mmCIF file of C-alpha atoms in Angstrom:
data_model
loop_
_atom_site.group_PDB
_atom_site.id
_atom_site.type_symbol
_atom_site.label_atom_id
_atom_site.label_comp_id
_atom_site.label_asym_id
_atom_site.label_seq_id
_atom_site.Cartn_x
_atom_site.Cartn_y
_atom_site.Cartn_z
ATOM 1 C CA MET A 1 11.416 -13.138 3.802
ATOM 2 C CA THR A 2 11.272 -9.658 5.603
ATOM 3 C CA GLY A 3 7.748 -8.957 7.746
ATOM 4 C CA ARG A 4 6.499 -6.089 8.968
ATOM 5 C CA THR A 5 3.739 -5.972 11.817
ATOM 6 C CA GLY A 6 0.097 -4.363 10.962
ATOM 7 C CA PRO A 7 -2.432 -4.832 13.360
ATOM 8 C CA GLU A 8 -2.108 -8.364 14.941
ATOM 9 C CA THR A 9 -4.176 -10.533 12.797
ATOM 10 C CA LEU A 10 -2.021 -9.057 9.306
ATOM 11 C CA THR A 11 1.548 -8.684 8.357
ATOM 12 C CA PHE A 12 3.298 -7.789 5.207
ATOM 13 C CA GLY A 13 6.660 -8.988 3.769
ATOM 14 C CA GLY A 14 8.105 -8.967 0.489
ATOM 15 C CA GLN A 15 8.227 -11.332 -2.192
ATOM 16 C CA ILE A 16 8.546 -14.941 -0.314
ATOM 17 C CA ALA A 17 9.760 -18.168 -2.221
ATOM 18 C CA PRO A 18 7.857 -22.003 -1.507
ATOM 19 C CA GLU A 19 10.661 -22.725 1.128
ATOM 20 C CA GLU A 20 10.419 -19.891 3.613
ATOM 21 C CA VAL A 21 6.340 -20.827 3.882
ATOM 22 C CA ALA A 22 7.018 -23.300 6.934
ATOM 23 C CA ALA A 23 9.488 -20.574 8.716
ATOM 24 C CA LEU A 24 5.553 -18.611 8.444
ATOM 25 C CA ALA A 25 3.433 -21.500 9.537
ATOM 26 C CA ALA A 26 6.295 -22.529 12.080
ATOM 27 C CA ARG A 27 5.361 -18.156 13.361
ATOM 28 C CA GLY A 28 1.338 -19.199 13.681
ATOM 29 C CA VAL A 29 0.353 -17.822 10.168
ATOM 30 C CA ARG A 30 -2.331 -19.464 8.979
ATOM 31 C CA ALA A 31 -3.719 -17.185 5.387
ATOM 32 C CA ILE A 32 -1.584 -16.262 3.012
ATOM 33 C CA ILE A 33 -2.506 -13.391 0.409
ATOM 34 C CA CYS A 34 -0.416 -12.700 -2.677
ATOM 35 C CA ASN A 35 -0.436 -9.197 -3.543
ATOM 36 C CA ARG A 36 1.853 -9.933 -6.784
ATOM 37 C CA PRO A 37 1.131 -10.897 -10.807
ATOM 38 C CA ASP A 38 2.944 -13.822 -11.763
ATOM 39 C CA GLY A 39 6.027 -12.997 -14.112
ATOM 40 C CA GLU A 40 6.035 -9.656 -13.146
ATOM 41 C CA GLU A 41 10.392 -10.060 -12.044
ATOM 42 C CA PRO A 42 12.342 -12.648 -13.729
ATOM 43 C CA GLY A 43 13.181 -15.516 -11.002
ATOM 44 C CA GLN A 44 10.560 -14.416 -9.146
ATOM 45 C CA PRO A 45 8.417 -17.575 -7.783
ATOM 46 C CA PRO A 46 5.116 -18.158 -9.627
ATOM 47 C CA PHE A 47 1.700 -17.982 -7.076
ATOM 48 C CA ALA A 48 1.366 -21.888 -7.981
ATOM 49 C CA ALA A 49 4.161 -22.739 -6.115
ATOM 50 C CA ILE A 50 3.561 -21.136 -2.927
ATOM 51 C CA ALA A 51 0.175 -21.610 -3.200
ATOM 52 C CA ALA A 52 0.823 -25.599 -3.142
ATOM 53 C CA GLU A 53 3.879 -25.517 -0.272
ATOM 54 C CA ALA A 54 1.186 -23.454 2.142
ATOM 55 C CA ALA A 55 -1.656 -26.174 1.406
ATOM 56 C CA ARG A 56 0.923 -28.786 2.881
ATOM 57 C CA HIS A 57 1.467 -26.858 5.984
ATOM 58 C CA ARG A 58 -2.128 -26.598 5.994
ATOM 59 C CA ILE A 59 -2.360 -22.712 5.530
ATOM 60 C CA ALA A 60 -4.976 -20.581 3.036
ATOM 61 C CA THR A 61 -4.036 -18.711 0.174
ATOM 62 C CA CYS A 62 -5.880 -15.611 -2.070
ATOM 63 C CA HIS A 63 -3.974 -14.726 -4.822
ATOM 64 C CA ILE A 64 -5.281 -11.013 -5.781
ATOM 65 C CA PRO A 65 -2.070 -9.827 -8.425
ATOM 66 C CA VAL A 66 -1.711 -5.834 -8.407
ATOM 67 C CA ARG A 67 0.171 -3.903 -10.908
ATOM 68 C CA PRO A 68 2.615 -1.330 -9.057
ATOM 69 C CA GLY A 69 0.542 1.850 -8.377
ATOM 70 C CA ALA A 70 -2.520 0.192 -9.980
ATOM 71 C CA GLU A 71 -5.110 -0.431 -6.921
ATOM 72 C CA THR A 72 -8.046 -0.333 -7.599
ATOM 73 C CA GLU A 73 -11.523 0.265 -4.951
ATOM 74 C CA ASP A 74 -11.782 -3.820 -6.610
ATOM 75 C CA ASP A 75 -8.886 -4.665 -5.370
ATOM 76 C CA ALA A 76 -9.209 -3.972 -1.959
ATOM 77 C CA ARG A 77 -12.911 -4.787 -1.723
ATOM 78 C CA ALA A 78 -11.183 -8.058 -2.691
ATOM 79 C CA PHE A 79 -8.723 -8.330 -0.200
ATOM 80 C CA ALA A 80 -11.240 -7.156 2.693
ATOM 81 C CA ALA A 81 -13.180 -9.935 1.456
ATOM 82 C CA ALA A 82 -10.255 -12.248 1.843
ATOM 83 C CA LEU A 83 -9.900 -10.487 5.529
ATOM 84 C CA ARG A 84 -12.892 -11.790 6.205
ATOM 85 C CA GLU A 85 -13.081 -15.343 4.907
ATOM 86 C CA MET A 86 -9.520 -16.249 5.268
ATOM 87 C CA PRO A 87 -8.741 -17.416 9.494
ATOM 88 C CA GLY A 88 -5.977 -15.748 10.821
ATOM 89 C CA PRO A 89 -2.997 -14.697 10.969
ATOM 90 C CA VAL A 90 -2.782 -13.608 7.687
ATOM 91 C CA PHE A 91 0.944 -12.519 6.006
ATOM 92 C CA ALA A 92 0.005 -10.098 3.034
ATOM 93 C CA PHE A 93 3.437 -9.745 0.517
ATOM 94 C CA CYS A 94 4.155 -8.358 -3.312
ATOM 95 C CA ARG A 95 7.457 -7.385 -4.156
ATOM 96 C CA SER A 96 7.655 -5.312 -0.810
ATOM 97 C CA GLY A 97 5.262 -5.328 1.327
ATOM 98 C CA GLY A 98 4.057 -1.167 0.130
ATOM 99 C CA ARG A 99 0.916 -2.725 -2.161
ATOM 100 C CA ALA A 100 0.063 -5.074 0.061
ATOM 101 C CA ARG A 101 0.003 -2.292 2.989
ATOM 102 C CA LYS A 102 -1.827 0.082 0.844
ATOM 103 C CA LEU A 103 -4.700 -2.766 0.198
ATOM 104 C CA ALA A 104 -5.023 -2.871 3.719
ATOM 105 C CA ALA A 105 -4.979 0.376 4.063
ATOM 106 C CA MET A 106 -8.075 0.665 1.638
ATOM 107 C CA ALA A 107 -9.789 -1.888 2.759
ATOM 108 C CA ALA A 108 -9.459 -0.632 6.749
ATOM 109 C CA GLN A 109 -11.760 2.218 5.118
ATOM 110 C CA ARG A 110 -14.427 -0.007 3.907
ATOM 111 C CA PRO A 111 -13.827 -3.015 6.061
ATOM 112 C CA ASP A 112 -17.141 -4.587 5.295
ATOM 113 C CA GLY A 113 -16.612 -3.803 1.258
ATOM 114 C CA THR A 114 -19.175 -1.897 0.295
ATOM 115 C CA GLU A 115 -18.928 1.225 -1.724
ATOM 116 C CA ARG A 116 -17.716 4.216 -0.081
ATOM 117 C CA THR A 117 -21.387 6.741 -0.582
ATOM 118 C CA PRO A 118 -20.725 10.325 -1.233
ATOM 119 C CA SER A 119 -20.461 13.091 0.957
#
């Protein structure tokens, strides 16, 4: 698990395993957003296993699966909504952290989740 800091209440990283959730809890993480589709690569733990372990540590979870390079405005709205609704600090992950970071940047352009208006 590698964590890279974004805004103070949001960190990013690559794929985590269920047994790494306890370390996130010890760091004070209160919510996890997974941006990785289940079955993206062999050996990847399913989101349900991570969510089950997170529940044992009273960590909220949200699954917003996005294929690499296929991030959409709907995904960004869902990410923004998750950030609004979930307790912080939040740890967001995918395979490398790149998709999670991109969705956070897209969501920051529209923090309330509303549509952009043409200029």
